[in-house]
Amino acid sequence: MRIDAWLVVAEDCAPESLLEAARRLGGVVSAVVVGTSDLARRVARTADRVEWFPTTPEIPAEAWSIAVADLLATEGARVTLAGNGPTSRTVLGAVAARLRAPLLAPVVDVSATREGVVATRLVYGGIAVEHDEAAGPACLVVEGSTPRSAETDDVLGEVHGPADVHGPVEVHRVEATPLAISCSVNAPPDRIERDLASADRVIGVGRGLGDPAFLTDVERLAEALGAQVACSRPVAEDLGWLPRDRYLGVSGRRIAPRLYLMLGISGEIQHMIGVRDAGLIVAVNSDVRAPVVSGADITVVGDLHAVVPALLRQLTTSSRKEPQPCVASS
Ligand SMILES: Cc1cc2nc3c(=O)[nH]c(=O)nc-3n(C[C@H](O)[C@H](O)[C@H](O)COP(=O)(O)OP(=O)(O)OC[C@H]3O[C@@H](n4cnc5c(N)ncnc54)[C@H](O)[C@@H]3O)c2cc1C
């Protein structure tokens, strides 16, 4: 059975995994874009229809929530998918309330059946999967990693494969009245500006770092490696050493870098779920019995405060000379 799908693509969401999921339902894929004209034009390259709610500094995406919900109710949206960003979730929440639809999250797979749509979700901290079938309208928050090392524009071109790419469809600007709200944004520091989702190399820090002062060393290492810095949940949620949008795992972000370097992270399943699509996982941990030893591809058993400076020395030396053999043992 083919099911037509709607996407809610808000400013903070990379649309490629949404488009991929929606195409799996086999029907027409229409998109509501809440964001810039650039974003709308990008989505128009692969969606079959685009309705656009423009955002400005005065009109944030959240201000369009009710208007988007009204549009999807009028259209009789059967399945609506959105990304797992805070803005997307806010807008999708309004849609779910308006449609009286279940809101399922985080969805890792979706398929159409004769009765409706089946959403696959990770539950119990990611150690089990649940299949939820919805016969009526359903709203799904889609979890997904973005292909690595690719600009979103290129990725959008790759989603369907060349055979499915059609010329861009017309972007229709919706005439509606936004809510009178404003959002204040605390701009993140420079070091976290680039999106983790598309990072090729990521360094994750855990509680084993011991002191946030050592983040400076980690940042130097990140600079030398051309990596982004992420963390475990306690580092963001409990200790507040890094912002919450930096933690990885079942309740945090999921990434697919080519290299994930874990420093002082125990490697519990809830964290590893967020990085299981990484190409190579290298861990530094002082405890040979830590779960990460079986979860990582390579584990350096040792004190990260010794290993990080050694790595830095190695990287800065080898950038000036021919590569040297690595001194660390696993
Ligand atoms: C429902 C649920 C959802 C969760 N979701 C997430 C999630 O999304 N993401 C997430 O990360 N966690 C999540 N957790 C928490 C998760 O179970 C772990 O508790 C958490 O990941 C542990 O963080 P950590 O490894 O930084 O800290 P710890 O468990 O304290 O581990 C620190 C590690 O550092 C090592 N270490 C200490 N000193 C050094 C040193 N000098 N050099 C090298 N290594 C050192 C230790 O051997 C240890 O292995 C969730 C838990 C639950 C119950």
Coordinates of C-alpha atoms and ligand atoms in Angstrom, one line a residue:
M1 CA 0.0 0.0 0.0
R2 CA 1.2 3.5 -0.8
I3 CA 0.7 6.3 1.7
D4 CA 1.1 10.0 0.9
A5 CA 3.3 11.7 3.5
W6 CA 3.8 15.2 4.7
L7 CA 7.1 16.5 6.1
V8 CA 7.5 19.4 8.5
V9 CA 11.0 20.8 7.7
A10 CA 11.9 23.4 10.3
E11 CA 14.9 25.6 10.3
D12 CA 16.9 23.4 12.7
C13 CA 16.5 20.2 10.8
A14 CA 18.4 18.6 8.0
P15 CA 15.7 17.1 5.7
E16 CA 17.5 14.2 4.1
S17 CA 16.5 11.5 6.6
L18 CA 12.9 12.7 6.5
L19 CA 12.8 12.6 2.7
E20 CA 14.3 9.1 2.8
A21 CA 11.7 7.9 5.3
A22 CA 8.8 9.5 3.6
R23 CA 9.8 7.9 0.2
R24 CA 9.6 4.5 1.9
L25 CA 5.8 5.0 2.2
G26 CA 5.6 5.0 -1.6
G27 CA 3.2 7.9 -2.1
V28 CA 3.4 11.6 -2.8
V29 CA 5.8 13.5 -0.5
S30 CA 4.6 17.0 0.3
A31 CA 6.6 19.3 2.6
V32 CA 5.8 22.2 4.8
V33 CA 9.0 24.2 5.1
V34 CA 9.2 26.6 8.0
G35 CA 12.4 28.6 7.5
T36 CA 14.3 30.5 4.9
S37 CA 13.7 30.6 1.1
D38 CA 17.0 28.8 0.7
L39 CA 15.7 25.9 2.7
A40 CA 12.4 25.9 0.8
R41 CA 14.3 25.8 -2.5
R42 CA 16.5 22.9 -1.3
V43 CA 13.5 20.8 -0.3
A44 CA 11.8 21.7 -3.6
R45 CA 14.5 19.7 -5.3
T46 CA 13.2 16.4 -4.0
A47 CA 9.8 16.8 -2.4
D48 CA 6.8 16.7 -4.7
R49 CA 5.1 19.8 -3.3
V50 CA 6.4 22.5 -1.0
E51 CA 4.3 24.9 1.2
W52 CA 6.5 27.6 2.7
F53 CA 6.2 29.5 5.9
P54 CA 9.0 32.1 5.9
T55 CA 10.8 32.8 9.1
T56 CA 12.5 36.1 10.0
P57 CA 14.3 37.3 13.1
E58 CA 10.9 38.7 14.2
I59 CA 8.9 35.6 13.2
P60 CA 10.5 32.4 14.5
A61 CA 9.5 29.0 13.3
E62 CA 7.5 28.4 16.5
A63 CA 5.2 31.3 15.6
W64 CA 3.9 29.3 12.6
S65 CA 2.9 26.2 14.6
I66 CA -0.8 26.7 14.6
A67 CA -0.9 27.8 11.0
V68 CA 1.1 24.7 10.0
A69 CA -1.3 22.5 12.0
D70 CA -4.3 24.2 10.3
L71 CA -2.9 23.6 6.9
L72 CA -2.2 19.9 7.6
A73 CA -5.7 19.5 9.1
T74 CA -7.2 21.0 5.9
E75 CA -5.1 18.7 3.8
G76 CA -6.1 15.7 5.8
A77 CA -2.5 14.7 6.4
R78 CA -2.3 11.0 7.1
V79 CA 1.4 10.7 8.1
T80 CA 3.4 13.7 9.1
L81 CA 7.2 13.4 9.7
A82 CA 9.5 15.9 11.3
G83 CA 13.1 15.8 12.4
N84 CA 14.3 15.5 16.0
G85 CA 15.2 19.1 16.6
P86 CA 13.6 21.3 19.2
T87 CA 11.8 23.6 16.7
S88 CA 10.6 20.7 14.6
R89 CA 9.3 18.9 17.7
T90 CA 7.4 22.1 18.7
V91 CA 5.7 22.5 15.4
L92 CA 4.9 18.8 15.1
G93 CA 3.5 18.8 18.6
A94 CA 1.0 21.5 17.5
V95 CA 0.1 19.4 14.4
A96 CA -0.4 16.2 16.5
A97 CA -2.7 18.1 18.8
R98 CA -4.7 19.6 15.9
L99 CA -5.0 16.2 14.1
R100 CA -5.6 14.3 17.4
A101 CA -2.9 12.1 16.2
P102 CA -0.4 10.0 18.2
L103 CA 3.1 11.6 18.2
L104 CA 5.7 8.8 18.1
A105 CA 9.4 9.4 18.8
P106 CA 12.1 8.6 18.1
V107 CA 11.3 6.7 15.0
V108 CA 14.1 4.9 13.2
D109 CA 12.1 3.2 10.5
V110 CA 8.7 3.6 8.9
S111 CA 6.7 1.4 6.5
A112 CA 3.2 1.3 5.0
T113 CA 0.9 -1.7 5.6
R114 CA -2.7 -2.4 4.4
E115 CA -4.0 -1.0 7.7
G116 CA -1.8 2.1 8.0
V117 CA 1.7 3.0 8.9
V118 CA 4.1 1.1 11.2
A119 CA 6.7 3.1 13.0
T120 CA 9.7 1.4 14.5
R121 CA 11.1 3.0 17.7
L122 CA 14.0 2.3 20.0
V123 CA 12.8 1.7 23.6
Y124 CA 14.3 0.7 27.0
G125 CA 17.3 2.9 26.4
G126 CA 17.8 1.5 22.9
I127 CA 18.2 -2.1 23.8
A128 CA 14.8 -3.1 22.2
V129 CA 12.7 -2.0 19.3
E130 CA 8.9 -1.4 19.4
H131 CA 6.7 -1.5 16.3
D132 CA 3.7 0.9 16.6
E133 CA 0.9 0.7 14.1
A134 CA -1.3 3.7 13.5
A135 CA -4.5 3.3 11.4
G136 CA -5.5 6.9 11.6
P137 CA -3.3 10.1 11.3
A138 CA 0.1 9.8 12.8
C139 CA 2.9 12.2 13.6
L140 CA 6.4 10.8 13.7
V141 CA 9.7 12.3 14.9
V142 CA 12.3 10.7 12.7
E143 CA 15.6 9.9 14.1
G144 CA 18.4 9.5 11.6
S145 CA 22.0 10.1 10.9
T146 CA 23.0 12.2 8.0
P147 CA 25.5 10.9 5.5
R148 CA 28.9 12.0 6.4
S149 CA 31.2 14.4 4.7
A150 CA 28.6 15.7 2.5
E151 CA 27.0 19.1 2.3
T152 CA 23.3 19.1 2.7
D153 CA 22.8 20.2 -0.9
D154 CA 24.7 17.2 -2.2
V155 CA 23.0 14.9 0.2
L156 CA 19.6 16.0 -1.0
G157 CA 20.6 15.1 -4.5
E158 CA 21.6 11.6 -3.3
V159 CA 18.5 10.8 -1.3
H160 CA 16.5 9.3 -4.2
G161 CA 19.3 8.3 -6.4
P162 CA 19.7 10.0 -9.7
A163 CA 16.7 8.2 -11.3
D164 CA 14.2 9.8 -8.8
V165 CA 15.4 13.4 -8.8
H166 CA 12.9 15.6 -10.6
G167 CA 13.3 19.2 -11.4
P168 CA 12.5 21.6 -8.5
V169 CA 8.8 22.0 -7.8
E170 CA 7.3 25.4 -7.3
V171 CA 7.6 26.8 -3.7
H172 CA 4.2 28.0 -2.6
R173 CA 4.3 30.7 0.0
V174 CA 1.4 30.3 2.4
E175 CA -0.6 33.3 3.4
A176 CA -1.3 33.0 7.1
T177 CA -1.0 34.9 10.4
P178 CA 1.8 33.9 12.7
L179 CA 1.4 33.8 16.4
A180 CA 2.7 36.9 18.2
I181 CA 5.7 35.3 19.9
S182 CA 9.4 35.9 20.1
C183 CA 12.2 33.6 20.9
S184 CA 15.5 34.7 22.5
V185 CA 18.5 32.7 21.4
N186 CA 21.7 32.4 23.3
A187 CA 24.2 32.1 20.5
P188 CA 26.5 29.2 21.1
P189 CA 30.3 29.7 21.4
D190 CA 32.3 29.4 18.2
R191 CA 33.5 25.9 19.0
I192 CA 30.1 24.3 18.8
E193 CA 28.7 26.3 15.8
R194 CA 29.3 23.7 13.1
D195 CA 26.7 20.9 13.0
L196 CA 27.8 17.7 14.6
A197 CA 25.5 15.8 12.2
S198 CA 27.8 16.3 9.2
A199 CA 31.1 16.2 11.1
D200 CA 33.7 13.8 9.7
R201 CA 35.6 13.4 13.0
V202 CA 34.2 13.8 16.5
I203 CA 35.8 13.7 19.9
G204 CA 33.4 12.7 22.7
V205 CA 34.3 13.5 26.3
G206 CA 33.0 11.8 29.4
R207 CA 33.0 12.2 33.1
G208 CA 36.5 10.6 33.1
L209 CA 37.8 14.0 31.9
G210 CA 37.7 14.9 35.6
D211 CA 37.8 18.7 35.3
P212 CA 36.3 21.0 32.7
A213 CA 39.6 22.9 32.6
F214 CA 40.9 19.9 30.4
L215 CA 38.4 20.9 27.7
T216 CA 41.0 23.3 26.5
D217 CA 43.3 20.4 25.7
V218 CA 40.5 18.5 24.1
E219 CA 39.7 21.6 21.9
R220 CA 43.3 21.8 20.8
L221 CA 43.2 18.1 19.9
A222 CA 39.9 18.7 18.0
E223 CA 41.6 21.5 16.1
A224 CA 44.5 19.4 15.2
L225 CA 42.3 16.6 14.1
G226 CA 39.7 18.8 12.4
A227 CA 37.1 17.3 14.7
Q228 CA 34.0 18.5 16.5
V229 CA 33.6 18.1 20.3
A230 CA 30.7 16.2 21.8
C231 CA 30.1 14.4 25.1
S232 CA 28.2 11.9 27.2
R233 CA 24.9 12.8 28.8
P234 CA 26.2 13.4 32.3
V235 CA 28.8 15.9 31.0
A236 CA 26.0 18.0 29.5
E237 CA 23.0 17.2 31.8
D238 CA 24.6 16.9 35.2
L239 CA 27.9 18.7 35.0
G240 CA 27.1 21.4 32.5
W241 CA 30.6 21.3 31.0
L242 CA 29.2 21.4 27.4
P243 CA 25.8 22.4 26.1
R244 CA 23.0 19.9 26.0
D245 CA 22.9 19.8 22.2
R246 CA 26.3 18.3 22.3
Y247 CA 25.6 15.0 24.1
L248 CA 25.3 11.8 22.1
G249 CA 23.2 8.7 22.7
V250 CA 19.7 7.3 22.8
S251 CA 18.3 10.4 24.4
G252 CA 20.8 12.8 22.7
R253 CA 22.1 13.2 19.2
R254 CA 23.1 10.4 16.8
I255 CA 26.0 10.9 14.5
A256 CA 27.9 9.0 11.8
P257 CA 31.4 10.5 11.6
R258 CA 34.2 8.5 10.0
L259 CA 36.1 8.7 13.3
Y260 CA 34.7 8.9 16.8
L261 CA 37.3 9.3 19.5
M262 CA 36.0 8.7 23.0
L263 CA 37.9 10.2 26.0
G264 CA 36.9 9.0 29.5
I265 CA 33.5 7.7 28.4
S266 CA 32.4 4.4 29.9
G267 CA 30.6 3.3 26.8
E268 CA 27.2 2.3 28.2
I269 CA 24.7 1.2 25.6
Q270 CA 22.7 4.4 26.0
H271 CA 25.7 6.3 24.7
M272 CA 26.9 3.9 22.1
I273 CA 23.5 3.9 20.3
G274 CA 24.3 7.5 19.4
V275 CA 27.5 6.6 17.6
R276 CA 26.9 3.1 16.2
D277 CA 27.0 4.4 12.7
A278 CA 30.5 5.8 13.2
G279 CA 33.1 4.3 10.8
L280 CA 35.9 3.8 13.4
I281 CA 35.5 4.1 17.2
V282 CA 38.6 4.7 19.2
A283 CA 38.4 4.9 23.0
V284 CA 40.8 6.1 25.7
N285 CA 39.8 4.7 29.1
S286 CA 41.8 3.9 32.2
D287 CA 39.6 0.9 33.1
V288 CA 40.2 -2.3 31.1
R289 CA 36.8 -3.5 32.3
A290 CA 34.8 -0.5 31.0
P291 CA 32.0 -1.5 28.6
V292 CA 33.6 0.6 25.9
V293 CA 36.4 -1.9 25.6
S294 CA 34.0 -4.3 23.8
G295 CA 32.1 -1.5 22.1
A296 CA 35.0 0.3 20.5
D297 CA 37.1 -0.8 17.5
I298 CA 40.3 0.2 19.3
T299 CA 40.8 0.9 23.0
V300 CA 43.8 2.6 24.4
V301 CA 43.8 1.6 28.1
G302 CA 45.4 4.5 29.9
D303 CA 45.0 7.9 31.5
L304 CA 43.6 10.3 29.0
H305 CA 45.6 13.1 30.5
A306 CA 48.7 11.3 29.3
V307 CA 47.2 10.1 26.0
V308 CA 45.8 13.4 24.8
P309 CA 49.1 15.4 25.1
A310 CA 50.9 12.4 23.4
L311 CA 48.4 12.5 20.6
L312 CA 48.7 16.2 20.2
R313 CA 52.5 15.9 20.0
Q314 CA 52.2 13.2 17.5
L315 CA 49.7 15.2 15.3
T316 CA 51.6 18.4 15.4
T317 CA 54.9 16.7 14.8
S318 CA 53.6 14.6 11.9
S319 CA 52.0 17.7 10.3
R320 CA 55.5 19.0 9.9
K321 CA 57.3 15.7 9.2
E322 CA 56.6 12.4 7.6
P323 CA 54.1 10.3 9.6
Q324 CA 55.7 8.5 12.7
P325 CA 54.7 5.1 14.1
C326 CA 52.1 5.6 16.9
V327 CA 53.5 5.0 20.4
A328 CA 50.2 4.2 22.2
S329 CA 49.3 0.6 22.8
S330 CA 45.9 -0.9 22.9
Ligands
LIG1 C1 17.1 6.1 30.1 C2 18.5 6.5 30.0 C3 19.0 7.2 28.9 C4 20.3 7.6 28.8 N1 20.7 8.3 27.7 C5 22.0 8.6 27.6 C6 22.4 9.2 26.4 O1 21.7 9.5 25.5 N2 23.8 9.5 26.3 C7 24.7 9.2 27.3 O2 25.9 9.5 27.1 N3 24.3 8.6 28.4 C8 22.9 8.3 28.6 N4 22.5 7.6 29.7 C9 23.5 7.5 30.8 C10 24.4 6.3 30.5 O3 23.8 5.1 31.0 C11 25.8 6.4 31.3 O4 25.5 6.6 32.6 C12 26.6 7.6 30.8 O5 26.8 7.5 29.4 C13 27.9 7.6 31.5 O6 28.6 8.7 31.2 P1 30.2 8.8 31.2 O7 30.8 7.6 30.5 O8 30.7 10.1 30.9 O9 30.5 8.6 32.8 P2 31.0 7.4 33.7 O10 30.0 6.3 33.6 O11 31.3 8.0 35.0 O12 32.3 6.9 33.0 C14 33.5 7.6 33.1 C15 34.6 6.7 32.4 O13 35.8 7.5 32.4 C16 36.9 6.5 32.7 N5 37.9 7.4 33.3 C17 38.0 8.0 34.5 N6 39.2 8.7 34.6 C18 39.8 8.5 33.4 C19 41.1 9.0 32.9 N7 41.9 9.8 33.7 N8 41.5 8.6 31.7 C20 40.7 7.8 30.9 N9 39.5 7.3 31.4 C21 39.1 7.7 32.6 C22 36.3 5.6 33.7 O14 37.0 4.3 33.7 C23 34.8 5.4 33.2 O15 34.7 4.3 32.3 C24 21.2 7.3 29.8 C25 20.8 6.5 30.9 C26 19.5 6.1 31.0 C27 19.0 5.3 32.2

